[in-house]
Amino acid sequence: MKEKKELLLLLSVGDWTSLPAPMFSRNNVSIWSILKKCIGLELSKITMPIVFNEPLSFLQRITEYMEHTYLINKACSLPDSIERMQAVAAFAVSAVASQWDRTGKPFNPLLGETYELTREELGFRLVSEQVSHHPPVSAFHAESLVGDFVFHGSIYPKLKFWGKSVEAEPKGTITLELLKHNEAYTWSNPYCCVHNIILGKLWIEQYGTVEIVNHSTGDKCVLNFKPCGMFGKELHKVEGYIQDKSKKKHCVIYGKWTECMWSVDPQAYEAHKKSERKGDNKKHKNVRTNDMPEVQETVSVVPGSTLLWRIDSRPAHSASMYNFTNFAMSLNELEPGMEAILAPTDCRFRPDIRAMENGNMDEASKEKERLEEKQRASRKERAKYEEEWSTRWFQMGTNPYTGAQGWLYTGGYFNRNYQDLPNIY
């Protein structure tokens, strides 16, 4: 038991408050020369210069969903299903909040790459695996350390270039199971778009409808991530409602995914909106749609609202560290002794990411090229002998709540039996 506790403490990292080196300037690199032939195309097969990356794998980026795990723990503790849905909705918004100003592209995971994270103070452990390369699919499974919840999904991010922007379509369903309440919630993330790829200041917006369904009670939360609009008034805004299975609206949820989310009675919300419309002086600045809009004043709070979630402030030096949050800053941390515990496929061992993190861009670029060539050679070797790639920790199966096919965790990762894992680095 003592050994297990020591192992847990060793893997519960989170001490880094800074990266070893600041980010490399992108000012002197022309992305247009690479992307001009790709308008309207899917970008997963396009090799991008490493300068447009950030020193994390997409598997680590997915792990950032867990930064606000306290909201899941809160949902587990609430006796009322509508209140639980409020906490789950806040978690769904918080899970994409780290995207704010994160204009660097995470590294594409190699086939068979894994990542694990245990955070004892947040009460969870997570494992993820790159289960497919073309198309790229990342599967993850997180669970409560005290058996309260399971959170899992498989993500297939489709990237498209539209001339001045890159849009990420969030293919894949996310499932959250609250075990004590025998409830399961499912949803998909909003679209994410990075603007001014060619010229000007990069900026991000998320948009689309996110529908969270409680498959046990029939309760539903519909969240509208609003597009920026002509004058930037809607930038970052999220607005929606929670209804029960008889379609009665119980509350309105509103806020910004970059700031905070609130809940209020629907009638109070409508009355507030009506008074706002009357007092609107309609003074708008004539902003071009591709320009970075001025960030409007903070969320206007409706009297009687309840705060569901507020974003944590970022470290003072975040802008020179890829706009990482404190949580993101620690994800590639490799403490002495962890090498003997982690799976050899863990992306903390990726030499290209480590070199970039240390500020050695030439080495990072060479290592990235070497790893990609090694992956291509392995694929050719398997084709030669007509061998299929076998995933280790996840298998394709049917999501029991949606009926859709997805990658499900088969268990066993934390038994620490890592024999016969592929040498991918």
Coordinates of C-alpha atoms in Angstrom, one line a residue:
M1 CA 0.0 0.0 0.0
K2 CA 2.9 2.3 0.9
E3 CA 4.5 1.6 -2.5
K4 CA 1.2 2.4 -4.3
K5 CA 0.9 5.7 -2.4
E6 CA 4.5 6.7 -3.3
L7 CA 3.8 5.8 -7.0
L8 CA 0.7 8.0 -7.0
L9 CA 2.6 10.9 -5.5
L10 CA 5.4 10.6 -8.1
L11 CA 2.9 10.6 -11.0
S12 CA 0.8 13.4 -9.5
V13 CA 3.1 16.0 -11.1
G14 CA 2.1 19.7 -11.5
D15 CA 5.1 21.6 -10.1
W16 CA 6.2 23.3 -13.3
T17 CA 5.2 27.0 -13.4
S18 CA 7.2 27.8 -16.4
L19 CA 8.7 26.0 -19.5
P20 CA 12.5 25.6 -19.9
A21 CA 12.6 28.1 -22.8
P22 CA 10.2 30.8 -24.2
M23 CA 8.5 30.2 -27.5
F24 CA 10.2 30.8 -30.8
S25 CA 9.1 33.8 -32.9
R26 CA 6.9 33.0 -35.9
N27 CA 7.3 36.4 -37.5
N28 CA 9.8 35.4 -40.1
V29 CA 8.1 32.3 -41.4
S30 CA 5.6 32.4 -44.3
I31 CA 2.8 30.0 -43.9
W32 CA 1.2 31.0 -47.2
S33 CA 3.9 29.2 -49.2
I34 CA 2.8 26.0 -47.6
L35 CA -1.0 26.5 -47.4
K36 CA -1.8 28.2 -50.7
K37 CA -2.5 24.8 -52.4
C38 CA -4.6 23.6 -49.6
I39 CA -7.7 25.8 -49.6
G40 CA -10.8 23.8 -48.8
L41 CA -8.7 20.6 -48.1
E42 CA -8.4 18.5 -44.9
L43 CA -5.0 19.3 -43.3
S44 CA -4.2 16.0 -41.5
K45 CA -1.7 14.9 -44.3
I46 CA 0.0 18.3 -44.7
T47 CA 3.4 18.6 -43.0
M48 CA 3.7 22.0 -41.3
P49 CA 6.9 23.7 -40.2
I50 CA 7.6 23.0 -36.5
V51 CA 7.5 26.7 -35.7
F52 CA 3.7 26.7 -35.9
N53 CA 3.5 23.9 -33.2
E54 CA 3.4 24.1 -29.5
P55 CA 5.5 21.7 -27.4
L56 CA 2.6 19.3 -26.5
S57 CA 1.1 16.3 -28.2
F58 CA -2.6 16.3 -29.1
L59 CA -3.0 13.6 -26.5
Q60 CA -1.8 16.1 -23.9
R61 CA -4.0 18.8 -25.3
I62 CA -7.0 16.5 -24.8
T63 CA -5.9 16.0 -21.2
E64 CA -6.6 19.7 -20.6
Y65 CA -10.3 18.8 -20.6
M66 CA -9.6 17.7 -17.0
E67 CA -8.3 21.0 -15.7
H68 CA -11.6 21.8 -14.0
T69 CA -12.4 18.3 -12.7
Y70 CA -13.8 19.9 -9.5
L71 CA -17.0 20.6 -11.6
I72 CA -17.4 16.8 -12.2
N73 CA -16.8 16.2 -8.4
K74 CA -19.4 18.9 -7.7
A75 CA -21.9 17.2 -10.0
C76 CA -21.4 13.9 -8.2
S77 CA -22.3 15.6 -4.9
L78 CA -25.5 17.3 -6.0
P79 CA -28.9 15.6 -5.2
D80 CA -30.9 17.3 -8.0
S81 CA -30.6 16.3 -11.6
I82 CA -31.0 19.8 -13.0
E83 CA -28.3 21.1 -10.7
R84 CA -26.1 18.2 -11.8
M85 CA -26.7 19.2 -15.4
Q86 CA -25.7 22.8 -14.6
A87 CA -22.3 21.5 -13.2
V88 CA -21.8 19.2 -16.2
A89 CA -22.6 22.0 -18.7
A90 CA -20.1 24.3 -16.9
F91 CA -17.5 21.5 -17.2
A92 CA -18.3 21.0 -20.9
V93 CA -17.6 24.8 -21.4
S94 CA -14.5 24.8 -19.1
A95 CA -13.1 21.8 -21.1
V96 CA -12.6 24.0 -24.2
A97 CA -11.6 27.2 -22.3
S98 CA -7.9 26.5 -22.6
Q99 CA -8.2 27.0 -26.4
W100 CA -8.3 30.8 -25.7
D101 CA -5.3 32.4 -27.5
R102 CA -3.7 29.0 -28.1
T103 CA -2.8 29.5 -31.7
G104 CA 0.0 26.9 -31.7
K105 CA -0.7 23.5 -33.3
P106 CA -0.2 20.5 -31.0
F107 CA 2.0 17.7 -32.4
N108 CA 0.2 15.0 -34.3
P109 CA 0.5 11.8 -32.1
L110 CA 2.3 8.9 -33.6
L111 CA 0.3 5.7 -34.0
G112 CA 0.5 3.8 -30.7
E113 CA 1.6 6.9 -28.7
T114 CA 0.1 7.1 -25.2
Y115 CA -0.2 9.6 -22.4
E116 CA -1.1 9.2 -18.8
L117 CA -1.8 11.7 -16.0
T118 CA -2.7 11.2 -12.4
R119 CA -3.6 14.3 -10.4
E120 CA -4.3 13.2 -6.8
E121 CA -5.4 16.7 -5.7
L122 CA -8.0 16.8 -8.5
G123 CA -9.0 13.2 -7.9
F124 CA -8.5 11.6 -11.3
R125 CA -6.2 9.5 -13.5
L126 CA -6.3 9.4 -17.3
V127 CA -4.8 7.3 -20.1
S128 CA -5.0 8.1 -23.8
E129 CA -3.8 6.3 -26.9
Q130 CA -3.5 7.3 -30.6
V131 CA -5.6 4.5 -32.1
S132 CA -5.5 5.5 -35.7
H133 CA -3.2 7.6 -37.9
H134 CA -5.2 8.1 -41.1
P135 CA -7.7 9.3 -40.1
P136 CA -6.0 10.5 -36.9
V137 CA -8.1 9.3 -33.9
S138 CA -7.2 9.9 -30.2
A139 CA -9.0 7.9 -27.6
F140 CA -9.0 8.8 -23.9
H141 CA -10.3 7.4 -20.6
A142 CA -10.3 9.2 -17.3
E143 CA -11.7 7.9 -14.0
S144 CA -12.2 9.1 -10.5
L145 CA -9.7 7.9 -7.9
V146 CA -12.5 7.2 -5.5
G147 CA -14.9 5.6 -8.0
D148 CA -17.3 8.5 -8.5
F149 CA -17.1 9.0 -12.3
V150 CA -15.8 7.8 -15.7
F151 CA -15.1 10.3 -18.5
H152 CA -14.2 9.0 -22.0
G153 CA -14.3 9.5 -25.7
S154 CA -12.5 9.4 -29.0
I155 CA -11.6 12.6 -30.9
Y156 CA -11.1 12.9 -34.7
P157 CA -10.2 16.6 -35.3
K158 CA -10.8 17.5 -38.9
L159 CA -8.8 20.6 -39.9
K160 CA -9.7 22.6 -43.0
F161 CA -8.0 25.7 -44.4
W162 CA -10.3 28.4 -45.8
G163 CA -7.8 30.9 -47.2
K164 CA -7.5 33.2 -44.1
S165 CA -8.5 30.8 -41.4
V166 CA -8.1 27.2 -40.2
E167 CA -11.3 25.5 -38.9
A168 CA -11.2 22.4 -36.6
E169 CA -14.3 20.3 -36.7
P170 CA -14.7 18.3 -33.5
K171 CA -15.6 14.8 -34.7
G172 CA -16.2 12.5 -31.8
T173 CA -18.6 12.0 -28.9
I174 CA -17.6 12.6 -25.2
T175 CA -19.3 10.6 -22.5
L176 CA -19.4 11.4 -18.7
E177 CA -20.8 8.7 -16.4
L178 CA -21.7 9.7 -12.8
L179 CA -21.6 6.3 -11.2
K180 CA -23.3 7.0 -7.9
H181 CA -26.3 8.5 -9.7
N182 CA -26.3 5.9 -12.5
E183 CA -26.3 8.7 -15.0
A184 CA -24.6 9.1 -18.4
Y185 CA -24.1 12.4 -20.3
T186 CA -22.9 12.7 -23.9
W187 CA -21.9 15.7 -26.0
S188 CA -19.6 16.9 -28.8
N189 CA -17.4 19.9 -28.7
P190 CA -18.0 23.2 -30.7
Y191 CA -16.1 24.1 -33.8
C192 CA -12.9 26.0 -33.3
C193 CA -11.5 28.5 -35.9
V194 CA -8.1 30.3 -36.0
H195 CA -8.3 33.5 -38.0
N196 CA -5.7 35.6 -39.8
I197 CA -3.4 32.6 -40.6
I198 CA -1.7 34.5 -43.4
L199 CA -1.6 38.1 -42.1
G200 CA -2.5 40.1 -39.0
K201 CA -3.0 39.1 -35.4
L202 CA -4.1 35.5 -34.9
W203 CA -7.4 35.1 -33.0
I204 CA -9.6 32.2 -32.0
E205 CA -13.4 31.8 -31.9
Q206 CA -15.5 28.7 -31.1
Y207 CA -19.0 28.3 -32.5
G208 CA -21.8 25.8 -33.0
T209 CA -24.4 24.1 -30.9
V210 CA -23.4 21.7 -28.1
E211 CA -26.2 19.4 -27.0
I212 CA -25.6 17.6 -23.6
V213 CA -28.0 14.8 -23.0
N214 CA -28.6 13.0 -19.7
H215 CA -29.6 9.5 -21.0
S216 CA -31.0 8.5 -17.6
T217 CA -33.4 11.3 -16.9
G218 CA -34.0 12.7 -20.4
D219 CA -32.8 16.2 -19.2
K220 CA -31.0 18.1 -22.0
C221 CA -28.8 21.2 -22.1
V222 CA -28.5 23.1 -25.4
L223 CA -25.5 25.5 -25.5
N224 CA -25.0 27.9 -28.4
F225 CA -21.4 29.0 -28.8
K226 CA -22.0 32.2 -30.7
P227 CA -19.9 33.2 -33.8
C228 CA -18.2 36.6 -33.5
G229 CA -20.6 38.4 -35.8
M230 CA -20.1 41.6 -37.8
F231 CA -19.2 43.9 -34.9
G232 CA -17.6 41.5 -32.4
K233 CA -20.5 41.8 -30.0
E234 CA -21.0 38.1 -29.7
L235 CA -17.3 37.1 -29.5
H236 CA -16.8 34.2 -27.0
K237 CA -20.4 34.3 -25.9
V238 CA -22.2 31.1 -24.9
E239 CA -26.0 31.0 -24.3
G240 CA -28.4 28.1 -23.7
Y241 CA -30.9 26.4 -21.5
I242 CA -31.6 23.3 -19.6
Q243 CA -34.9 21.4 -20.1
D244 CA -36.4 18.3 -18.6
K245 CA -37.8 15.4 -20.6
S246 CA -41.2 17.1 -20.9
K247 CA -39.3 20.1 -22.5
K248 CA -40.0 22.4 -19.6
K249 CA -37.1 25.0 -19.4
H250 CA -35.7 25.1 -15.9
C251 CA -32.9 27.6 -16.3
V252 CA -30.9 29.7 -18.8
I253 CA -27.1 29.3 -18.9
Y254 CA -25.0 32.2 -20.2
G255 CA -21.5 33.7 -20.2
K256 CA -18.3 33.5 -22.1
W257 CA -16.1 30.4 -22.6
T258 CA -13.1 32.6 -22.0
E259 CA -14.4 33.9 -18.6
C260 CA -17.3 32.5 -16.7
M261 CA -20.7 30.8 -16.9
W262 CA -23.9 31.7 -15.0
S263 CA -27.3 30.2 -14.4
V264 CA -30.6 32.1 -13.9
D265 CA -34.4 31.7 -14.1
P266 CA -35.6 31.9 -17.7
Q267 CA -38.2 34.7 -17.0
A268 CA -35.6 36.8 -15.2
Y269 CA -33.2 36.3 -18.2
E270 CA -35.9 37.3 -20.8
A271 CA -36.8 40.4 -18.8
H272 CA -33.2 41.5 -18.5
K273 CA -32.6 41.0 -22.3
K274 CA -35.7 43.0 -23.0
S275 CA -34.5 45.9 -20.9
E276 CA -31.1 45.7 -22.5
R277 CA -32.6 45.9 -25.9
K278 CA -34.5 49.0 -25.0
G279 CA -31.4 50.7 -23.7
D280 CA -29.2 49.7 -26.6
N281 CA -27.8 52.8 -28.2
K282 CA -26.8 50.8 -31.3
K283 CA -23.4 52.4 -31.5
H284 CA -21.2 49.9 -33.4
K285 CA -17.8 50.3 -34.7
N286 CA -17.4 49.3 -38.4
V287 CA -15.2 46.3 -37.9
R288 CA -14.0 44.1 -40.8
T289 CA -15.0 40.5 -40.3
N290 CA -11.4 39.1 -40.5
D291 CA -9.9 41.6 -38.1
M292 CA -9.5 40.7 -34.4
P293 CA -12.6 42.2 -32.8
E294 CA -12.1 44.3 -29.7
V295 CA -12.9 42.2 -26.7
Q296 CA -16.2 43.6 -25.3
E297 CA -16.8 44.3 -21.6
T298 CA -17.1 41.4 -19.3
V299 CA -20.3 39.3 -19.0
S300 CA -23.3 41.4 -18.0
V301 CA -24.7 39.5 -15.0
V302 CA -28.5 39.1 -14.7
P303 CA -29.7 39.8 -11.2
G304 CA -30.4 36.6 -9.3
S305 CA -27.9 34.6 -11.3
T306 CA -25.8 31.8 -9.8
L307 CA -22.1 31.5 -10.8
L308 CA -21.3 28.0 -12.2
W309 CA -17.7 28.4 -13.2
R310 CA -15.0 31.1 -13.5
I311 CA -11.8 30.6 -15.5
D312 CA -8.4 30.6 -13.6
S313 CA -6.0 33.4 -14.4
R314 CA -3.0 32.4 -16.5
P315 CA 0.6 32.8 -15.4
A316 CA 2.1 36.3 -15.9
H317 CA 4.6 34.9 -18.5
S318 CA 1.9 32.9 -20.4
A319 CA 2.2 35.0 -23.6
S320 CA 5.8 34.0 -24.1
M321 CA 5.0 30.3 -23.2
Y322 CA 2.6 29.5 -26.0
N323 CA -0.3 31.0 -23.9
F324 CA -0.3 27.9 -21.7
T325 CA -2.4 27.7 -18.6
N326 CA -0.7 26.6 -15.3
F327 CA -2.3 23.2 -15.9
A328 CA -0.8 22.9 -19.5
M329 CA 2.6 24.1 -18.3
S330 CA 3.0 20.9 -16.3
L331 CA 1.7 18.3 -18.8
N332 CA 5.2 17.4 -20.2
E333 CA 6.9 17.4 -16.9
L334 CA 9.2 14.4 -16.4
E335 CA 10.4 14.0 -12.8
P336 CA 13.3 11.7 -11.9
G337 CA 12.0 8.2 -11.4
M338 CA 9.0 8.6 -13.7
E339 CA 11.0 6.9 -16.6
A340 CA 10.9 3.6 -14.8
I341 CA 7.1 3.8 -14.3
L342 CA 5.6 5.3 -17.5
A343 CA 4.9 3.3 -20.6
P344 CA 7.7 3.7 -23.1
T345 CA 5.1 5.0 -25.6
D346 CA 4.3 8.0 -23.4
C347 CA 4.6 11.3 -25.2
R348 CA 6.8 12.7 -22.5
F349 CA 9.5 10.6 -24.1
R350 CA 9.1 12.2 -27.6
P351 CA 12.4 13.8 -28.5
D352 CA 11.0 16.4 -30.9
I353 CA 8.5 17.8 -28.4
R354 CA 11.2 17.8 -25.7
A355 CA 13.7 19.6 -28.0
M356 CA 11.1 22.3 -28.8
E357 CA 10.2 22.7 -25.2
N358 CA 13.9 23.3 -24.5
G359 CA 14.1 25.9 -27.3
N360 CA 16.2 23.8 -29.7
M361 CA 14.1 24.2 -32.9
D362 CA 16.7 22.7 -35.3
E363 CA 16.9 19.5 -33.3
A364 CA 13.1 19.4 -32.8
S365 CA 12.6 19.7 -36.6
K366 CA 15.1 16.9 -37.3
E367 CA 13.6 14.6 -34.7
K368 CA 10.1 15.3 -36.0
E369 CA 11.2 14.3 -39.5
R370 CA 13.0 11.2 -38.2
L371 CA 9.9 10.0 -36.2
E372 CA 7.6 10.6 -39.1
E373 CA 9.9 8.6 -41.5
K374 CA 10.2 5.8 -38.9
Q375 CA 6.4 5.7 -38.7
R376 CA 6.1 5.5 -42.6
A377 CA 8.7 2.7 -42.7
S378 CA 6.8 0.7 -40.0
R379 CA 3.6 1.1 -42.0
K380 CA 5.3 -0.1 -45.2
E381 CA 6.7 -3.1 -43.3
R382 CA 3.2 -4.1 -42.0
A383 CA 1.8 -3.7 -45.5
K384 CA 4.5 -5.9 -46.9
Y385 CA 3.5 -8.8 -44.5
E386 CA -0.2 -7.9 -44.6
E387 CA -0.2 -7.2 -40.9
E388 CA -2.9 -5.1 -39.2
W389 CA -2.0 -2.5 -36.5
S390 CA -3.3 -3.7 -33.1
T391 CA -4.3 -1.1 -30.5
R392 CA -3.1 -1.9 -27.0
W393 CA -5.5 -0.2 -24.5
F394 CA -8.6 0.7 -26.5
Q395 CA -10.9 -1.3 -28.9
M396 CA -13.6 -0.3 -31.3
G397 CA -17.0 -0.9 -29.7
T398 CA -20.6 0.4 -29.3
N399 CA -21.3 3.3 -27.0
P400 CA -24.1 1.9 -24.9
Y401 CA -25.8 5.3 -24.6
T402 CA -25.7 6.6 -28.1
G403 CA -25.4 3.4 -30.1
A404 CA -22.6 4.9 -32.1
Q405 CA -19.3 3.2 -32.7
G406 CA -16.3 4.5 -30.7
W407 CA -13.1 3.6 -29.1
L408 CA -13.6 2.1 -25.6
Y409 CA -11.0 1.5 -22.9
T410 CA -10.3 -2.2 -22.3
G411 CA -8.5 -1.8 -19.0
G412 CA -5.2 -2.9 -17.7
Y413 CA -3.0 0.1 -18.4
F414 CA -2.3 0.9 -14.8
N415 CA -1.2 -2.7 -14.1
R416 CA 2.1 -1.5 -15.5
N417 CA 2.7 -4.4 -17.8
Y418 CA 4.3 -2.7 -20.8
Q419 CA 6.0 -5.7 -22.4
D420 CA 5.7 -6.0 -26.2
L421 CA 4.8 -2.3 -26.7
P422 CA 6.1 -0.9 -30.0
N423 CA 9.3 1.1 -30.2
I424 CA 7.8 4.3 -31.8
Y425 CA 10.5 6.8 -30.8

